[in-house]
Short mmCIF file of C-alpha atoms in Angstrom, two decimals:
data_model
loop_
_atom_site.label_atom_id
_atom_site.label_comp_id
_atom_site.label_asym_id
_atom_site.label_seq_id
_atom_site.Cartn_x
_atom_site.Cartn_y
_atom_site.Cartn_z
CA MET K 1 -11.36 34.01 3.89
CA ARG K 2 -13.91 36.78 3.40
CA PRO K 3 -16.55 36.12 0.71
CA THR K 4 -16.65 38.92 -1.87
CA GLU K 5 -20.46 38.85 -1.86
CA PRO K 6 -22.89 37.48 0.71
CA VAL K 7 -23.04 33.69 0.87
CA GLY K 8 -26.30 32.36 2.16
CA ILE K 9 -26.53 29.41 4.50
CA ALA K 10 -29.88 28.34 3.17
CA ALA K 11 -30.29 25.55 5.71
CA ALA K 12 -28.29 23.25 7.96
CA GLY K 13 -29.08 19.69 8.97
CA LEU K 14 -27.89 17.51 11.86
CA TRP K 15 -28.74 13.81 11.95
CA LEU K 16 -28.09 11.86 15.14
CA PRO K 17 -28.93 8.19 15.71
CA GLU K 18 -31.37 7.09 18.37
CA GLY K 19 -28.89 4.65 19.94
CA ARG K 20 -26.80 5.81 22.88
CA SER K 21 -23.52 4.63 24.38
CA LEU K 22 -23.50 5.19 28.15
CA ALA K 23 -20.50 6.53 30.04
CA SER K 24 -21.52 4.43 33.04
CA ASN K 25 -21.21 1.26 30.95
CA ALA K 26 -17.73 2.26 29.79
CA VAL K 27 -16.71 2.85 33.41
CA ALA K 28 -18.24 -0.46 34.56
CA ALA K 29 -16.38 -2.32 31.80
CA GLY K 30 -13.07 -0.81 32.87
CA ARG K 31 -12.59 1.08 29.60
CA LEU K 32 -12.91 4.48 31.22
CA ARG K 33 -11.90 5.71 34.65
CA GLU K 34 -14.63 7.37 36.66
CA ARG K 35 -12.60 10.58 37.04
CA ALA K 36 -12.06 10.71 33.26
CA ALA K 37 -15.81 10.31 32.71
CA GLU K 38 -16.45 13.25 35.04
CA ASP K 39 -13.89 15.37 33.18
CA LEU K 40 -15.55 14.58 29.83
CA GLY K 41 -18.98 15.60 31.09
CA HIS K 42 -21.10 13.34 28.85
CA GLU K 43 -23.66 10.95 30.31
CA SER K 44 -24.07 9.29 26.91
CA LEU K 45 -23.09 9.65 23.27
CA PRO K 46 -24.92 8.95 19.98
CA ASP K 47 -24.16 5.42 18.82
CA ALA K 48 -25.18 4.58 15.25
CA ASP K 49 -25.98 1.19 13.74
CA VAL K 50 -25.59 2.38 10.13
CA THR K 51 -23.04 0.20 8.36
CA ALA K 52 -22.07 2.92 5.87
CA PRO K 53 -21.10 6.12 7.75
CA PRO K 54 -21.84 8.34 4.70
CA ASP K 55 -25.49 7.31 4.99
CA ALA K 56 -25.59 9.61 8.02
CA ALA K 57 -24.46 12.45 5.74
CA VAL K 58 -27.19 11.55 3.24
CA ARG K 59 -29.83 11.73 5.97
CA ALA K 60 -28.55 15.10 7.18
CA ALA K 61 -28.43 16.36 3.58
CA HIS K 62 -32.07 15.43 2.99
CA LEU K 63 -33.00 17.45 6.10
CA ALA K 64 -31.03 20.47 4.88
CA LEU K 65 -32.20 20.34 1.26
CA ASP K 66 -35.83 19.97 2.32
CA ALA K 67 -35.51 22.93 4.68
CA ALA K 68 -33.87 25.01 1.94
CA GLY K 69 -36.56 24.08 -0.57
CA GLU K 70 -33.88 23.05 -3.08
CA PRO K 71 -33.67 19.82 -5.09
CA ALA K 72 -30.41 17.87 -5.12
CA GLU K 73 -30.41 18.07 -8.92
CA ARG K 74 -29.49 21.75 -8.66
CA LEU K 75 -26.30 21.17 -6.67
CA ALA K 76 -23.22 22.34 -8.54
CA VAL K 77 -20.66 21.14 -5.99
CA LEU K 78 -20.68 18.76 -3.02
CA ALA K 79 -17.85 18.46 -0.49
CA HIS K 80 -17.89 15.62 2.03
CA ALA K 81 -15.53 15.56 5.02
CA TRP K 82 -14.78 12.85 7.55
CA MET K 83 -12.38 11.88 10.31
CA TYR K 84 -12.61 8.10 10.62
CA HIS K 85 -13.15 5.07 8.37
CA GLN K 86 -16.02 5.50 5.91
CA GLY K 87 -16.62 1.83 5.16
CA HIS K 88 -14.15 1.00 2.36
CA ASP K 89 -10.39 1.25 2.06
CA LEU K 90 -10.06 2.81 -1.39
CA TRP K 91 -13.25 4.64 -2.33
CA SER K 92 -14.81 8.09 -2.63
CA PRO K 93 -17.56 8.67 -0.05
CA ALA K 94 -18.26 12.09 -1.61
CA HIS K 95 -19.35 10.44 -4.86
CA TYR K 96 -21.49 8.00 -2.88
CA VAL K 97 -23.27 10.88 -1.12
CA ALA K 98 -23.87 12.64 -4.46
CA ARG K 99 -25.26 9.46 -6.02
CA ARG K 100 -27.52 8.66 -3.08
CA LEU K 101 -28.91 12.20 -3.10
CA GLY K 102 -29.53 12.21 -6.84
CA ALA K 103 -27.09 15.03 -7.63
CA PRO K 104 -25.61 14.05 -11.02
CA ARG K 105 -24.49 17.60 -11.88
CA ALA K 106 -22.58 18.16 -8.65
CA LEU K 107 -18.80 17.98 -8.50
CA PRO K 108 -18.12 15.60 -5.56
CA VAL K 109 -14.98 16.38 -3.57
CA GLY K 110 -13.63 14.59 -0.50
CA VAL K 111 -12.01 16.68 2.24
CA GLN K 112 -9.84 14.89 4.79
CA GLN K 113 -8.63 17.41 7.36
CA VAL K 114 -9.49 15.25 10.35
CA CYS K 115 -11.68 17.05 12.94
CA ASN K 116 -11.48 20.38 11.12
CA GLY K 117 -12.78 18.81 7.90
CA GLY K 118 -16.26 20.30 7.99
CA ALA K 119 -14.98 23.86 8.29
CA ALA K 120 -12.37 23.22 5.58
CA ALA K 121 -15.03 21.81 3.26
CA LEU K 122 -17.25 24.82 3.91
CA GLY K 123 -14.40 27.13 2.94
CA PHE K 124 -13.73 25.12 -0.22
CA VAL K 125 -17.35 25.19 -1.39
CA THR K 126 -17.63 28.91 -0.63
CA ALA K 127 -14.56 29.64 -2.75
CA TRP K 128 -15.72 27.30 -5.53
CA LEU K 129 -19.11 28.99 -5.75
CA ALA K 130 -17.35 32.36 -6.04
CA THR K 131 -15.28 31.37 -9.08
CA ALA K 132 -17.31 28.80 -11.00
CA ASP K 133 -19.53 29.77 -13.90
CA SER K 134 -23.22 29.24 -13.36
CA ALA K 135 -25.23 27.25 -15.87
CA GLU K 136 -28.26 29.19 -14.68
CA ALA K 137 -27.16 32.82 -14.58
CA SER K 138 -30.51 33.99 -13.26
CA ARG K 139 -30.40 31.67 -10.22
CA PRO K 140 -27.98 31.45 -7.26
CA ARG K 141 -25.27 28.83 -7.47
CA LEU K 142 -25.91 26.00 -5.03
CA GLY K 143 -23.42 23.95 -3.02
CA LEU K 144 -23.63 21.32 -0.30
CA VAL K 145 -21.22 20.45 2.51
CA THR K 146 -21.61 17.21 4.45
CA THR K 147 -19.78 15.28 7.15
CA ALA K 148 -20.27 11.85 8.64
CA ASP K 149 -18.44 9.74 11.18
CA ARG K 150 -19.11 6.51 13.01
CA PHE K 151 -16.65 5.56 15.74
CA ALA K 152 -17.29 1.84 15.81
CA GLU K 153 -15.62 -0.85 17.86
CA PRO K 154 -13.37 -2.74 17.85
CA GLY K 155 -11.16 -0.34 15.89
CA PHE K 156 -12.18 2.76 17.83
CA ASP K 157 -13.24 3.22 21.45
CA ARG K 158 -15.32 6.40 21.51
CA TRP K 159 -14.71 6.83 25.24
CA ALA K 160 -11.05 5.93 25.56
CA SER K 161 -9.19 6.39 22.27
CA ASP K 162 -8.27 10.00 23.12
CA TYR K 163 -7.60 12.34 26.03
CA GLY K 164 -10.17 14.99 26.91
CA VAL K 165 -12.47 14.17 24.01
CA ALA K 166 -15.22 11.56 23.55
CA TYR K 167 -16.67 10.80 20.13
CA GLY K 168 -20.28 10.66 18.98
CA ASP K 169 -21.73 9.34 15.71
CA GLY K 170 -23.71 11.53 13.34
CA GLY K 171 -24.04 13.33 10.05
CA THR K 172 -24.21 17.03 9.21
CA ALA K 173 -25.07 19.07 6.12
CA VAL K 174 -25.15 22.72 5.09
CA VAL K 175 -26.70 24.12 1.90
CA LEU K 176 -24.90 27.21 0.56
CA ARG K 177 -26.33 29.72 -1.92
CA ARG K 178 -24.27 32.35 -3.71
CA PRO K 179 -25.41 35.04 -3.84
CA ALA K 180 -27.60 34.90 -0.76
CA VAL K 181 -31.33 35.28 -1.17
CA PRO K 182 -34.08 36.50 1.16
CA GLY K 183 -35.08 33.67 3.43
CA ASP K 184 -31.61 32.22 3.95
CA ALA K 185 -31.21 31.14 7.55
CA LEU K 186 -27.80 32.77 8.01
CA LEU K 187 -25.17 34.72 6.09
CA LEU K 188 -21.59 33.45 6.04
CA ARG K 189 -19.26 36.41 6.56
CA SER K 190 -15.94 34.69 7.18
CA VAL K 191 -14.11 31.37 7.33
CA ALA K 192 -10.90 32.04 9.27
CA THR K 193 -8.34 29.24 9.56
CA TYR K 194 -4.95 28.84 11.21
CA ALA K 195 -2.61 25.84 10.98
CA ASP K 196 0.46 24.75 12.94
CA PRO K 197 2.05 21.72 11.18
CA GLU K 198 4.76 21.57 13.88
CA LEU K 199 2.18 19.72 15.96
CA GLU K 200 1.43 16.92 13.48
CA GLU K 201 3.61 14.54 15.51
CA MET K 202 1.10 14.56 18.38
CA HIS K 203 -0.96 12.03 16.41
CA ARG K 204 2.07 10.10 15.14
CA GLY K 205 4.38 9.95 18.14
CA THR K 206 7.28 7.58 17.65
CA ASP K 207 5.16 4.99 15.85
CA PRO K 208 6.69 3.64 12.65
CA PHE K 209 4.86 4.18 9.38
CA MET K 210 2.63 1.17 8.68
CA PRO K 211 1.63 -0.51 5.40
CA ALA K 212 -2.03 -0.82 6.40
CA ALA K 213 -4.46 0.62 8.93
CA ARG K 214 -4.08 -0.64 12.53
CA ASP K 215 -1.10 -2.86 11.71
CA LEU K 216 0.61 -1.70 14.91
CA ARG K 217 -2.39 -1.69 17.27
CA GLU K 218 -5.81 -3.28 17.07
CA ARG K 219 -7.45 -0.01 18.12
CA VAL K 220 -6.90 3.63 17.26
CA ASP K 221 -4.95 4.96 20.25
CA MET K 222 -4.35 8.71 20.17
CA ARG K 223 -3.44 8.56 23.85
CA ALA K 224 -0.31 6.57 23.04
CA THR K 225 0.96 9.01 20.41
CA LYS K 226 0.18 12.01 22.58
CA ARG K 227 2.01 10.48 25.57
CA SER K 228 5.03 9.93 23.36
CA TRP K 229 4.96 13.53 22.15
CA LEU K 230 4.42 14.97 25.64
CA ARG K 231 7.37 13.03 27.09
CA VAL K 232 9.66 14.86 24.67
CA ASN K 233 8.00 18.28 24.41
CA GLY K 234 5.88 18.78 27.48
CA VAL K 235 2.51 20.52 27.41
CA GLU K 236 3.67 24.13 26.94
CA PRO K 237 4.20 24.09 23.12
CA PHE K 238 0.64 22.94 22.51
CA THR K 239 -0.88 25.27 25.10
CA THR K 240 0.90 28.22 23.53
CA ALA K 241 -0.03 27.19 19.99
CA ASN K 242 -3.69 26.65 20.93
CA GLU K 243 -4.00 30.08 22.52
CA ARG K 244 -2.25 31.77 19.58
CA ALA K 245 -4.49 29.95 17.09
CA ILE K 246 -7.75 30.85 18.85
CA ARG K 247 -6.77 34.51 19.09
CA THR K 248 -5.68 34.54 15.44
CA VAL K 249 -8.86 33.06 13.97
CA VAL K 250 -11.08 35.24 16.14
CA ALA K 251 -9.26 38.39 15.06
CA GLU K 252 -9.31 37.40 11.39
CA ALA K 253 -13.00 36.46 11.39
CA LEU K 254 -13.99 39.72 13.07
CA ALA K 255 -11.84 41.78 10.71
CA ASP K 256 -13.35 40.06 7.68
CA ALA K 257 -16.81 41.05 8.88
CA GLY K 258 -15.82 44.61 9.77
CA MET K 259 -16.41 43.96 13.46
CA THR K 260 -14.48 44.31 16.70
CA ALA K 261 -14.35 42.10 19.77
CA SER K 262 -16.65 44.49 21.63
CA ASP K 263 -19.13 44.90 18.77
CA PRO K 264 -22.64 44.64 20.27
CA ARG K 265 -23.77 42.70 17.20
CA LEU K 266 -21.59 39.73 18.27
CA SER K 267 -23.93 37.87 20.59
CA HIS K 268 -22.90 34.20 20.62
CA VAL K 269 -19.88 31.89 20.44
CA VAL K 270 -20.38 28.19 19.62
CA LEU K 271 -17.69 26.05 21.24
CA PRO K 272 -16.14 22.94 19.70
CA ARG K 273 -17.61 19.72 21.09
CA PHE K 274 -14.75 18.71 23.35
CA GLY K 275 -14.79 17.36 26.89
CA ALA K 276 -15.87 19.76 29.64
CA LYS K 277 -12.43 19.90 31.28
CA THR K 278 -10.69 20.54 27.95
CA LEU K 279 -13.00 23.46 27.23
CA THR K 280 -12.66 24.86 30.75
CA GLU K 281 -8.87 24.74 30.76
CA SER K 282 -7.90 25.38 27.12
CA TRP K 283 -10.72 27.37 25.48
CA LEU K 284 -12.87 29.34 27.89
CA PRO K 285 -10.07 31.46 29.45
CA VAL K 286 -8.77 32.47 26.01
CA LEU K 287 -12.20 33.27 24.58
CA ALA K 288 -13.12 35.28 27.65
CA GLN K 289 -10.21 37.58 26.81
CA CYS K 290 -11.05 37.74 23.09
CA VAL K 291 -14.77 38.44 22.92
CA ASP K 292 -17.71 39.52 25.02
CA ALA K 293 -20.49 37.15 23.93
CA GLN K 294 -22.55 34.27 25.27
CA LEU K 295 -20.69 30.95 25.06
CA LEU K 296 -22.78 28.03 23.79
CA ASP K 297 -21.75 24.43 24.51
CA PHE K 298 -23.93 22.19 22.34
CA GLY K 299 -21.68 19.17 22.81
CA ARG K 300 -22.81 17.73 26.13
CA ALA K 301 -25.38 15.46 24.45
CA THR K 302 -23.37 14.65 21.31
CA GLY K 303 -19.69 14.57 22.16
CA HIS K 304 -17.18 15.40 19.46
CA LEU K 305 -18.70 14.67 16.03
CA GLY K 306 -15.41 14.10 14.20
CA ALA K 307 -15.35 16.38 11.18
CA GLY K 308 -18.84 17.66 11.95
CA ASP K 309 -18.52 20.04 14.90
CA ALA K 310 -18.69 23.31 12.96
CA LEU K 311 -21.59 22.26 10.73
CA ALA K 312 -23.48 20.82 13.70
CA GLY K 313 -22.97 24.15 15.43
CA LEU K 314 -24.59 25.93 12.49
CA ALA K 315 -27.50 23.48 12.56
CA ASP K 316 -28.03 24.06 16.28
CA LEU K 317 -27.98 27.83 15.81
CA VAL K 318 -30.58 27.62 13.04
CA ARG K 319 -32.79 25.27 15.06
CA ARG K 320 -32.75 27.64 18.02
CA GLY K 321 -33.30 30.76 15.92
CA LEU K 322 -29.93 32.21 16.94
CA PRO K 323 -28.50 34.75 16.70
CA ALA K 324 -31.23 37.39 16.59
CA PRO K 325 -31.70 39.26 13.29
CA GLY K 326 -28.84 41.67 12.72
CA HIS K 327 -26.60 39.87 15.20
CA ALA K 328 -23.66 37.51 14.64
CA ALA K 329 -22.06 34.38 16.08
CA LEU K 330 -18.66 32.71 15.96
CA VAL K 331 -18.55 28.94 15.40
CA PHE K 332 -15.36 27.00 16.18
CA SER K 333 -13.72 23.74 15.23
CA ALA K 334 -10.21 22.34 15.60
CA GLY K 335 -8.44 19.17 14.63
CA ALA K 336 -5.24 17.19 14.48
CA GLY K 337 -2.42 18.56 12.42
CA PHE K 338 -3.22 21.01 13.98
CA THR K 339 -5.79 23.29 12.33
CA TRP K 340 -8.23 25.71 13.95
CA SER K 341 -11.21 27.37 12.21
CA CYS K 342 -13.69 30.05 13.15
CA LEU K 343 -16.82 30.78 11.12
CA LEU K 344 -18.54 34.12 11.50
CA VAL K 345 -22.22 34.01 10.62
CA GLU K 346 -24.85 36.70 10.74
CA SER K 347 -28.60 36.43 11.01
CA PRO K 348 -30.10 38.59 8.24
CA ARG K 349 -32.54 41.30 9.13
CA ARG K 350 -36.04 40.17 8.17
#
């Protein structure tokens, strides 16, 4: 999706808890093999004590709104995305975030696209701002995207519920302005997305459909469903689909921005926050063939942030003052289903 007019990323916020879960403790407890810990490449992961996961989104949103110099009352739309349980079985966390922020005029929308949720929510808000009428014609329309996840035991083992990925707690937020204004941290040039629903069974396996969460197992176990799928299909279908998806979203994002893979303005690529071995085997070789830019791995200290990888990547770029004015970066996320997204952002010339 290419915005028809510049969309400003006014600010981006990343909230991480002070608590840490240590890989060494997971190994000592027998939950994680030492070789698997080495392949993941995380010494520790953020471990939150917040009972309501959306509170992490609220904290990140306050950071972003303060940095943007915008009050929550001006928000016209708010999209909240998540991967894991938000604290209640039948409830709208998006409305909770809007209420806690004091955004009574915002349309709250929940986006559940698993780990790609943050990128999907960003695309939704961008499109909504492009089509909705503004109550204040003289001022930019304002939208907010948030994510929050807490991977709490006993239902989820952040170190051992999945292969090649370890999960950290946190909240993210991005404030969007349309049209962009001077002073916006970044400009959003493209949200490119590719889906392959043939792979949805990887997170279902041969498990029967259940009437309630965790009726079959006491803990979320993506390893079990993936083993079941791999026994039937082998690894090649996913490897091929992953490479095709990465190439597709890169090409689409660059085309939307009027750029090529060798464009000197493209200076950085922000990787999804997967385990080190997963990135080395499944992402880095493909990206090395697609683009000539510096690869940034911000996930060693955070792990995979559920729906928040893409938004956290934007926050880390802004915090580091990257890319340089006039230059651009690609920001990736991917999630079960499967869906891959690539954001292309540009740093405005000052």
